Coordinates of C-alpha atoms in Angstrom, one line a residue:
X1 CA -10.2 -13.8 72.1
X2 CA -6.7 -15.4 72.3
X3 CA -6.6 -15.6 76.1
X4 CA -9.7 -17.9 76.3
X5 CA -8.3 -20.4 73.7
X6 CA -6.0 -23.3 74.3
X7 CA -5.5 -26.9 73.3
X8 CA -4.1 -30.3 74.5
X9 CA -2.8 -33.3 72.7
X10 CA -6.0 -35.2 73.3
X11 CA -7.8 -32.7 71.0
X12 CA -5.9 -33.8 67.9
X13 CA -8.2 -36.8 67.0
X14 CA -11.2 -34.5 67.3
X15 CA -9.5 -31.7 65.3
X16 CA -8.9 -34.2 62.6
X17 CA -12.5 -35.4 62.6
X18 CA -13.6 -31.7 62.6
X19 CA -11.3 -30.9 59.6
X20 CA -12.8 -33.8 57.6
X21 CA -16.4 -32.6 58.3
X22 CA -15.5 -29.1 57.3
X23 CA -13.8 -30.2 54.1
X24 CA -16.9 -32.1 53.1
X25 CA -19.2 -29.0 53.8
X26 CA -16.9 -26.8 52.0
X27 CA -17.1 -29.1 49.0
X28 CA -20.9 -29.1 49.2
X29 CA -20.8 -25.2 49.2
X30 CA -18.5 -25.3 46.2
X31 CA -20.7 -27.6 44.3
X32 CA -23.8 -25.8 45.2
X33 CA -22.3 -22.4 44.5
X34 CA -21.2 -23.5 41.0
X35 CA -24.6 -25.0 40.3
X36 CA -26.4 -21.9 41.2
X37 CA -24.2 -19.7 39.3
X38 CA -24.6 -22.1 36.1
X39 CA -28.4 -22.0 36.6
X40 CA -28.6 -18.3 36.8
X41 CA -26.2 -17.9 33.9
X42 CA -28.4 -20.1 31.7
X43 CA -31.7 -18.6 32.7
X44 CA -33.0 -16.7 29.7
X45 CA -35.5 -14.8 31.7
X46 CA -32.7 -13.1 33.6
X47 CA -31.3 -11.4 30.5
X48 CA -33.2 -8.0 31.1
X49 CA -31.8 -5.8 33.7
X50 CA -35.0 -5.4 35.3
X51 CA -35.4 -9.1 35.8
X52 CA -32.1 -9.1 37.6
X53 CA -33.2 -6.4 39.9
X54 CA -36.4 -8.1 40.6
X55 CA -34.7 -11.4 41.5
X56 CA -32.3 -9.7 43.9
X57 CA -35.1 -8.0 45.6
X58 CA -37.2 -11.2 45.8
X59 CA -34.3 -13.1 47.3
X60 CA -33.6 -10.4 49.8
X61 CA -37.3 -10.5 51.0
X62 CA -37.1 -14.3 51.1
X63 CA -34.1 -14.5 53.2
X64 CA -35.6 -11.8 55.5
X65 CA -38.6 -13.6 56.1
X66 CA -36.8 -16.9 56.7
X67 CA -34.6 -15.4 59.4
X68 CA -37.4 -13.5 60.9
X69 CA -39.9 -16.3 61.0
X70 CA -37.8 -19.5 61.9
X71 CA -36.8 -18.3 65.4
X72 CA -40.5 -18.1 66.3
X73 CA -41.1 -21.7 65.5
X74 CA -40.8 -23.6 68.7
X75 CA -37.7 -22.2 69.9
X76 CA -37.6 -21.9 73.7
X77 CA -36.5 -18.7 75.3
X78 CA -33.9 -18.7 78.1
X79 CA -33.3 -16.2 80.9
X80 CA -30.9 -13.5 80.1
X81 CA -27.6 -14.0 81.9
X82 CA -26.5 -11.2 84.3
X83 CA -23.2 -11.0 82.6
X84 CA -24.8 -10.4 79.3
X85 CA -26.8 -7.4 80.7
X86 CA -23.6 -5.9 82.0
X87 CA -21.8 -6.4 78.7
X88 CA -23.1 -4.1 76.0
X89 CA -21.2 -5.8 73.2
X90 CA -23.0 -9.1 73.7
X91 CA -26.3 -8.4 71.9
X92 CA -28.8 -11.0 73.2
X93 CA -31.9 -10.9 71.1
X94 CA -35.4 -11.1 72.8
X95 CA -37.3 -11.6 69.5
X96 CA -40.2 -14.0 70.2
X97 CA -39.9 -13.8 73.9
X98 CA -42.4 -12.6 76.5
X99 CA -39.9 -10.6 78.4
X100 CA -36.9 -8.5 77.7
X101 CA -35.2 -10.5 80.5
X102 CA -35.2 -13.6 78.4
X103 CA -33.4 -14.2 75.1
X104 CA -34.1 -16.4 72.0
X105 CA -30.9 -18.4 71.0
X106 CA -31.7 -18.7 67.4
X107 CA -32.7 -15.1 66.8
X108 CA -29.4 -14.0 68.7
X109 CA -27.4 -15.8 66.0
X110 CA -29.4 -14.5 63.1
X111 CA -29.8 -10.9 64.3
X112 CA -26.3 -10.5 65.9
X113 CA -24.6 -10.3 62.6
X114 CA -21.3 -12.0 61.6
X115 CA -19.3 -10.5 64.3
X116 CA -21.9 -11.3 67.0
X117 CA -22.0 -14.9 65.8
X118 CA -18.2 -15.1 66.1
X119 CA -18.2 -13.6 69.6
X120 CA -20.8 -16.2 70.6
X121 CA -18.9 -19.1 68.9
X122 CA -15.3 -18.4 69.9
X123 CA -16.2 -18.6 73.6
X124 CA -16.6 -15.1 75.1
X125 CA -19.9 -16.3 76.6
X126 CA -19.0 -19.9 77.4
X127 CA -19.2 -19.3 81.1
X128 CA -22.9 -18.2 81.2
X129 CA -24.5 -19.3 77.8
X130 CA -25.1 -22.9 76.9
X131 CA -25.6 -23.5 73.3
X132 CA -27.9 -26.4 72.3
X133 CA -26.4 -28.7 69.5
X134 CA -29.7 -28.9 67.7
X135 CA -30.2 -25.1 67.5
X136 CA -26.6 -24.7 66.3
X137 CA -27.1 -27.3 63.6
X138 CA -30.4 -25.7 62.6
X139 CA -28.7 -22.3 62.3
X140 CA -25.9 -23.8 60.3
X141 CA -28.3 -25.4 57.8
X142 CA -30.3 -22.4 57.3
X143 CA -27.4 -19.9 57.1
X144 CA -25.3 -22.2 55.0
X145 CA -28.2 -23.0 52.7
X146 CA -29.2 -19.5 52.2
X147 CA -25.7 -18.4 51.4
X148 CA -25.5 -21.0 48.7
X149 CA -28.9 -20.0 47.3
X150 CA -28.0 -16.4 47.0
X151 CA -24.8 -17.0 44.9
X152 CA -24.9 -15.9 41.3
X153 CA -27.2 -12.8 42.0
X154 CA -26.4 -9.7 40.2
X155 CA -24.9 -8.1 43.3
X156 CA -21.5 -8.4 45.1
X157 CA -21.6 -11.4 47.4
X158 CA -18.8 -12.7 49.4
X159 CA -17.9 -16.4 50.2
X160 CA -15.2 -15.8 52.8
X161 CA -17.4 -14.8 55.8
X162 CA -19.8 -17.8 55.2
X163 CA -17.0 -20.1 55.5
X164 CA -15.8 -18.7 58.6
X165 CA -19.2 -18.6 60.2
X166 CA -20.1 -22.0 59.0
X167 CA -16.8 -23.5 60.2
X168 CA -17.1 -21.9 63.7
X169 CA -20.5 -23.2 64.2
X170 CA -19.6 -26.7 63.3
X171 CA -16.5 -26.4 65.5
X172 CA -18.8 -25.3 68.4
X173 CA -20.9 -28.3 67.8
X174 CA -18.0 -30.6 67.9
X175 CA -16.8 -28.9 71.1
X176 CA -20.1 -29.2 72.8
X177 CA -20.4 -32.9 71.8
X178 CA -16.9 -33.6 73.1
X179 CA -17.7 -31.9 76.5
X180 CA -20.9 -33.9 76.9
X181 CA -19.3 -37.2 75.9
X182 CA -17.9 -37.9 79.3
X183 CA -14.4 -36.7 78.8
X184 CA -13.1 -34.7 81.7
X185 CA -13.2 -30.9 80.8
X186 CA -9.5 -30.6 82.2
X187 CA -8.3 -33.1 79.5
X188 CA -9.6 -31.3 76.4
X189 CA -10.0 -27.7 75.3
X190 CA -13.1 -25.6 75.4
X191 CA -15.7 -25.3 72.7
X192 CA -14.3 -22.0 71.7
X193 CA -11.1 -23.6 70.6
X194 CA -12.9 -26.1 68.4
X195 CA -14.9 -23.2 66.9
X196 CA -11.7 -21.4 66.1
X197 CA -10.1 -24.5 64.4
X198 CA -13.4 -25.3 62.5
X199 CA -13.3 -21.7 61.1
X200 CA -9.9 -22.3 59.7
X201 CA -10.5 -25.8 58.4
X202 CA -13.7 -24.7 56.5
X203 CA -12.0 -21.5 55.0
X204 CA -9.0 -23.8 53.8
X205 CA -11.2 -26.4 52.5
X206 CA -13.1 -23.7 50.4
X207 CA -10.3 -21.4 49.3
X208 CA -7.5 -24.2 49.2
X209 CA -5.2 -21.7 50.9
X210 CA -3.0 -22.7 53.9
X211 CA -0.5 -20.2 55.4
X212 CA -2.7 -17.2 54.3
X213 CA -5.7 -18.6 56.2
X214 CA -3.7 -19.2 59.3
X215 CA -2.1 -15.9 59.3
X216 CA -5.4 -14.1 58.9
X217 CA -7.3 -16.0 61.6
X218 CA -4.4 -16.0 64.2
X219 CA -3.7 -12.3 63.6
X220 CA -7.4 -11.4 64.0
X221 CA -7.9 -13.5 67.1
X222 CA -4.5 -13.1 68.8
X223 CA -4.5 -16.8 69.5
X224 CA -0.9 -17.5 68.5
X225 CA -0.8 -20.5 70.7
X226 CA -3.2 -22.4 68.4
X227 CA -0.9 -22.1 65.5
X228 CA 0.2 -25.8 65.5
X229 CA -3.3 -27.4 65.5
X230 CA -4.6 -24.6 63.1
X231 CA -2.0 -25.5 60.5
X232 CA -2.5 -29.2 60.9
X233 CA -6.3 -28.7 60.5
X234 CA -5.9 -26.5 57.6
X235 CA -3.5 -28.8 55.7
X236 CA -5.8 -31.9 56.4
X237 CA -8.9 -29.9 55.3
X238 CA -7.3 -28.8 52.1
X239 CA -6.1 -32.3 51.3
X240 CA -9.5 -33.8 51.7
X241 CA -11.3 -31.1 49.7
X242 CA -8.7 -31.4 46.9
X243 CA -9.8 -35.1 46.4
X244 CA -13.4 -34.2 46.3
X245 CA -13.8 -31.2 43.9
X246 CA -11.7 -28.6 42.1
X247 CA -11.6 -25.3 43.8
X248 CA -14.5 -22.9 43.7
X249 CA -12.5 -20.1 42.0
X250 CA -11.2 -22.5 39.3
X251 CA -14.7 -23.8 38.5
X252 CA -16.0 -20.3 38.3
X253 CA -13.2 -19.3 35.9
X254 CA -14.1 -22.3 33.7
X255 CA -17.8 -21.4 33.8
X256 CA -17.2 -17.9 32.8
X257 CA -14.9 -19.1 29.9
X258 CA -11.7 -17.8 31.0
X259 CA -8.5 -20.0 30.1
X260 CA -6.2 -21.0 32.8
X261 CA -4.0 -23.9 33.8
X262 CA -5.3 -26.3 36.5
X263 CA -3.1 -27.7 39.3
X264 CA -3.5 -31.2 37.9
X265 CA -4.7 -32.7 34.7
X266 CA -8.3 -34.1 34.4
X267 CA -8.7 -37.7 35.1
X268 CA -9.6 -38.2 31.4
X269 CA -6.2 -37.1 30.2
X270 CA -3.9 -38.7 32.8
X271 CA -2.9 -41.3 30.2
X272 CA -1.4 -38.8 27.8
X273 CA 2.2 -38.0 27.6
X274 CA 4.0 -34.8 26.5
X275 CA 4.4 -35.8 22.9
X276 CA 0.6 -36.2 22.7
X277 CA -0.2 -32.6 23.5
X278 CA 2.8 -30.6 22.2
X279 CA 2.5 -28.5 19.1
X280 CA 4.9 -29.3 16.3
X281 CA 7.1 -26.4 15.3
X282 CA 10.4 -27.1 13.3
X283 CA 13.5 -25.7 15.0
X284 CA 15.5 -22.9 13.4
X285 CA 19.2 -22.8 13.0
X286 CA 21.4 -20.3 14.8
X287 CA 21.8 -18.3 11.5
X288 CA 18.9 -18.2 9.1
X289 CA 17.7 -16.2 6.2
X290 CA 14.9 -13.8 5.8
X291 CA 12.7 -16.2 3.8
X292 CA 13.2 -18.8 6.4
X293 CA 12.3 -16.6 9.2
X294 CA 9.1 -15.6 7.5
X295 CA 8.2 -19.1 6.7
X296 CA 8.8 -20.0 10.4
X297 CA 6.5 -17.2 11.6
X298 CA 3.8 -18.2 9.1
X299 CA 4.0 -22.1 9.7
X300 CA 4.4 -22.1 13.4
X301 CA 1.1 -22.3 15.3
X302 CA -0.4 -19.2 16.7
X303 CA -0.7 -20.8 20.0
X304 CA 3.2 -20.5 20.5
X305 CA 4.8 -17.2 21.3
X306 CA 8.3 -18.7 20.8
X307 CA 10.1 -20.9 18.2
X308 CA 12.7 -23.5 19.2
X309 CA 16.3 -22.9 18.0
X310 CA 18.9 -25.5 17.4
X311 CA 19.5 -28.1 14.7
X312 CA 22.1 -30.7 14.3
X313 CA 24.0 -32.9 16.8
X314 CA 23.6 -30.4 19.8
X315 CA 19.9 -30.3 19.5
X316 CA 17.8 -27.5 21.0
X317 CA 19.8 -24.7 22.4
X318 CA 16.9 -22.2 23.3
X319 CA 13.9 -20.3 22.2
X320 CA 13.4 -17.2 20.3
X321 CA 10.4 -15.0 20.8
X322 CA 8.1 -14.5 17.7
X323 CA 7.9 -10.8 18.5
X324 CA 11.7 -10.5 18.6
X325 CA 11.9 -12.4 15.3
X326 CA 9.4 -10.0 13.7
X327 CA 11.1 -7.0 14.8
X328 CA 14.4 -8.3 13.4
X329 CA 12.7 -8.8 10.1
X330 CA 11.4 -5.3 10.0
X331 CA 14.9 -3.9 10.9
X332 CA 16.5 -6.0 8.1
X333 CA 13.9 -4.9 5.6
X334 CA 14.5 -1.3 6.5
X335 CA 18.2 -1.9 5.9
X336 CA 17.6 -3.6 2.6
X337 CA 15.4 -0.6 1.5
X338 CA 18.0 1.8 2.4
X339 CA 20.7 -0.2 0.5
X340 CA 18.6 -0.3 -2.5
X341 CA 17.8 3.4 -2.4
X342 CA 21.5 4.1 -2.3
X343 CA 22.1 1.7 -5.2
X344 CA 19.4 3.4 -7.3
X345 CA 20.6 6.9 -6.3
X346 CA 17.2 7.7 -4.9
X347 CA 17.3 10.1 -1.7
X348 CA 15.5 9.0 1.4
X349 CA 11.8 10.1 1.7
X350 CA 10.5 12.5 4.1
X351 CA 8.0 9.9 5.3
X352 CA 9.2 7.0 7.5
X353 CA 10.5 3.9 5.8
X354 CA 8.3 1.9 7.8
X355 CA 5.1 3.6 6.5
X356 CA 6.7 3.2 2.9
X357 CA 7.5 -0.5 3.6
X358 CA 3.9 -1.7 2.8
X359 CA 2.8 1.1 0.4
X360 CA 2.8 1.6 -3.3
X361 CA 5.3 4.5 -3.3
X362 CA 8.1 2.1 -2.0
X363 CA 8.2 0.3 -5.4
X364 CA 8.0 3.4 -7.4
X365 CA 10.6 5.5 -5.7
X366 CA 12.9 2.9 -4.3
X367 CA 12.7 0.1 -6.9
X368 CA 11.7 -2.2 -4.0
X369 CA 9.9 -4.4 -6.4
X370 CA 12.9 -5.1 -8.6
X371 CA 14.5 -8.4 -8.4
X372 CA 17.8 -6.8 -7.2
X373 CA 16.1 -5.2 -4.3
X374 CA 14.3 -8.4 -3.4
X375 CA 17.7 -10.3 -3.7
X376 CA 19.3 -7.9 -1.3
X377 CA 16.7 -8.6 1.4
X378 CA 16.5 -12.3 0.8
X379 CA 20.2 -12.6 1.1
X380 CA 20.4 -10.8 4.3
X381 CA 21.0 -13.2 7.2
X382 CA 19.6 -13.2 10.8
X383 CA 21.9 -14.2 13.5
X384 CA 19.7 -15.4 16.5
X385 CA 22.5 -15.8 19.0
X386 CA 21.9 -12.5 20.9
X387 CA 18.0 -13.2 20.8
X388 CA 17.9 -16.7 22.1
X389 CA 16.6 -17.6 25.6
X390 CA 19.2 -20.2 26.4
X391 CA 17.6 -21.6 29.5
X392 CA 14.4 -23.2 28.3
X393 CA 12.9 -26.0 30.3
X394 CA 12.7 -29.2 28.5
X395 CA 11.0 -32.6 29.0
X396 CA 11.3 -35.9 27.2
X397 CA 8.5 -37.0 24.8
X398 CA 7.6 -39.7 27.3
X399 CA 7.0 -37.3 30.2
X400 CA 3.7 -37.6 31.9
X401 CA 1.1 -35.0 31.5
X402 CA 0.9 -34.7 35.3
X403 CA 4.5 -33.7 35.4
X404 CA 4.0 -31.2 32.7
X405 CA 1.2 -29.6 34.7
X406 CA 3.3 -29.3 37.8
X407 CA 6.2 -27.7 35.9
X408 CA 3.9 -25.1 34.4
X409 CA 2.2 -24.3 37.7
X410 CA 5.3 -24.3 39.9
X411 CA 7.7 -22.6 37.7
X412 CA 5.2 -20.3 36.1
X413 CA 6.3 -21.4 32.6
X414 CA 5.1 -20.0 29.2
X415 CA 6.7 -22.7 27.1
X416 CA 8.1 -26.2 27.5
X417 CA 10.3 -27.8 24.9
X418 CA 9.6 -31.5 24.3
X419 CA 12.6 -33.5 23.1
X420 CA 13.1 -37.0 21.7
X421 CA 14.8 -39.3 24.3
X422 CA 18.0 -40.8 23.1
X423 CA 18.3 -38.7 20.0
X424 CA 20.6 -36.0 21.0
X425 CA 18.0 -33.5 22.5
X426 CA 16.2 -33.2 19.1
X427 CA 13.0 -31.0 19.3
X428 CA 9.6 -32.8 18.9
X429 CA 7.5 -29.8 19.6
X430 CA 6.7 -27.1 22.1
X431 CA 4.1 -27.1 24.9
X432 CA 2.4 -23.8 25.7
X433 CA -0.4 -23.0 28.2
X434 CA -3.1 -23.4 25.3
X435 CA -2.0 -27.1 25.1
X436 CA -2.9 -27.7 28.8
X437 CA -6.5 -26.3 28.6
X438 CA -8.9 -29.0 29.4
X439 CA -11.0 -28.7 26.2
X440 CA -7.9 -28.9 24.2
X441 CA -6.6 -32.1 26.0
X442 CA -10.0 -33.7 25.6
X443 CA -9.8 -33.0 21.9
X444 CA -6.3 -34.8 21.9
X445 CA -8.0 -37.8 23.4
X446 CA -10.5 -38.0 20.7
X447 CA -7.8 -37.6 18.1
X448 CA -5.6 -40.2 19.5
X449 CA -8.3 -42.5 20.5
X450 CA -6.2 -43.5 23.6
X451 CA -3.7 -45.2 21.3
X452 CA 0.1 -45.1 22.1
X453 CA 0.7 -45.4 18.4
X454 CA 3.8 -43.2 17.2
X455 CA 5.1 -42.5 20.7
X456 CA 8.6 -42.7 21.8
X457 CA 9.4 -45.3 24.4
X458 CA 12.0 -44.8 27.2
X459 CA 14.7 -45.7 24.9
X460 CA 13.8 -43.2 22.2
X461 CA 12.4 -45.7 19.8
X462 CA 9.1 -45.1 18.1
X463 CA 6.4 -47.6 18.9
X464 CA 4.4 -49.2 16.2
X465 CA 0.6 -49.0 16.0
X466 CA -1.4 -51.3 18.4

C-alpha cells in the first residue's frame, strides 16, 4: 500500500494529537487486560478444567452473536461500488442488505477479518468507499472492548493484532475528520496515511517498543516514505503511555509472580538511596584462610551470588563468585585430605575423594577427624587474585535508587557494589536484582520509616537520627 501513502508538514500537529489519543487507549487496553486477567485468575469457579472450557465456549458464542447482530441494528446499506465488484480481494459484506448489489459497512469490517480491515483502513478503497466516522467509532468500541473482555481465557490470545487494528481505525477517524474540517485535501495527506500512523502509535503505546514497531510496519507496507512521521508518532505515544501505566508485559509478569527489575522505581521508593536497599556483606581480603572463606559463604546473604573483595586503604578491588569460592574450598579440602593420607601412610581409596569427603570412612581411614588433619586444612590459604572480577560497577552510598535502576537495566548488571563516599572506596554493601524487586523495596520503606537516619551525606559523614 506504500504507493498510496504520503505526508506533508501540516500533518504533524494532527499526527501528534493522534499519537496522544492512541497512547490513552493503549493504556486503557493495558489496564483492562490486566484487570480481566486478575479477575479470571482469582475466580475459584475456574479451577476445574471443565469450567475453563465452558467459559471459552461461552465467550466465543457471545462474541459471535455480538458481531452478527450489531450490523443489523439500524445500519444503512450502501450501493456496492463497481470497483469493488471487479476487485475480488476487497470483500464487501452484504449481510443484512436486501440485495447483493449493496453492502453493509459495519459487517464488512466485522466479517472481513484483520487483513480485510487493514485493506479498508489503509486506503486501498479511498477512491470509492466513504467511511462514516460514527460507524468507525462503533466498530472500534465493540472490537476493542471484546478484545479486552477475552483476555485471560484458557486459550492462546494475541494482543498485537488488536493494537494494529484499533490504531488503524482511530487513525482513519482522525483522517476523515481532518478532511471534513475545511482544510484543502492538497495540503494534508489522505486518511490512509493517518490510519498507518495510528497503527504504529497504538502498537508502540502498548508494547513500549520503538524501532521494532517502525521496522515491522514499514516493511509490511512498503511505505518507507513515512519513516519520519512514523518514528515521531511512535516515540511520542510511548512517552505518553510510560507516564500513564507500566507496560502490559511487566504487569502480567508481576501478576503471575515472576521476579524482574522494572525500568524505574515505584513512586513509593523514590526517596530511597543505595545504602537503604543494599545487602551488607563484609569484604574479604586478597588472601584468606579456609575458615574465613566458609564463614563468608555462611554469613553472606543468599540473595547475593558474589562477595566483595578488598580491605584496607585501597578499598574494594573486585567481586568473587560464591560458586568459585565454594569450588576452591572443595579443591583445597581434597588437597588437605591427600596430605593427611600421605602423612598417615594410608593409600588412596578406590572411591573418589569427593565422595569420601562427607562420609564416615574418611575419618576412619584418613584420620580426617584428627586435629593434625584439621589443622592442615585450616592452615591452607586461598589466594583470590585469579578469581576476582576486577571491574565491578560501584556507586556511592548516597546514589539515588533511580540511578541504580538505570544501571541495572542498561548495563544488565547482576551486582552493584555500594561504597562509602569520602572513605577510600570502602564497601558498605552489595545490591543485587533481589534488592530492586518492588516488594523488597516496600519492605525497606516500612523498616526505615522514611527516615534518613544513619545515612551518609555527600561528604561521607554519617547523619544523626532525625
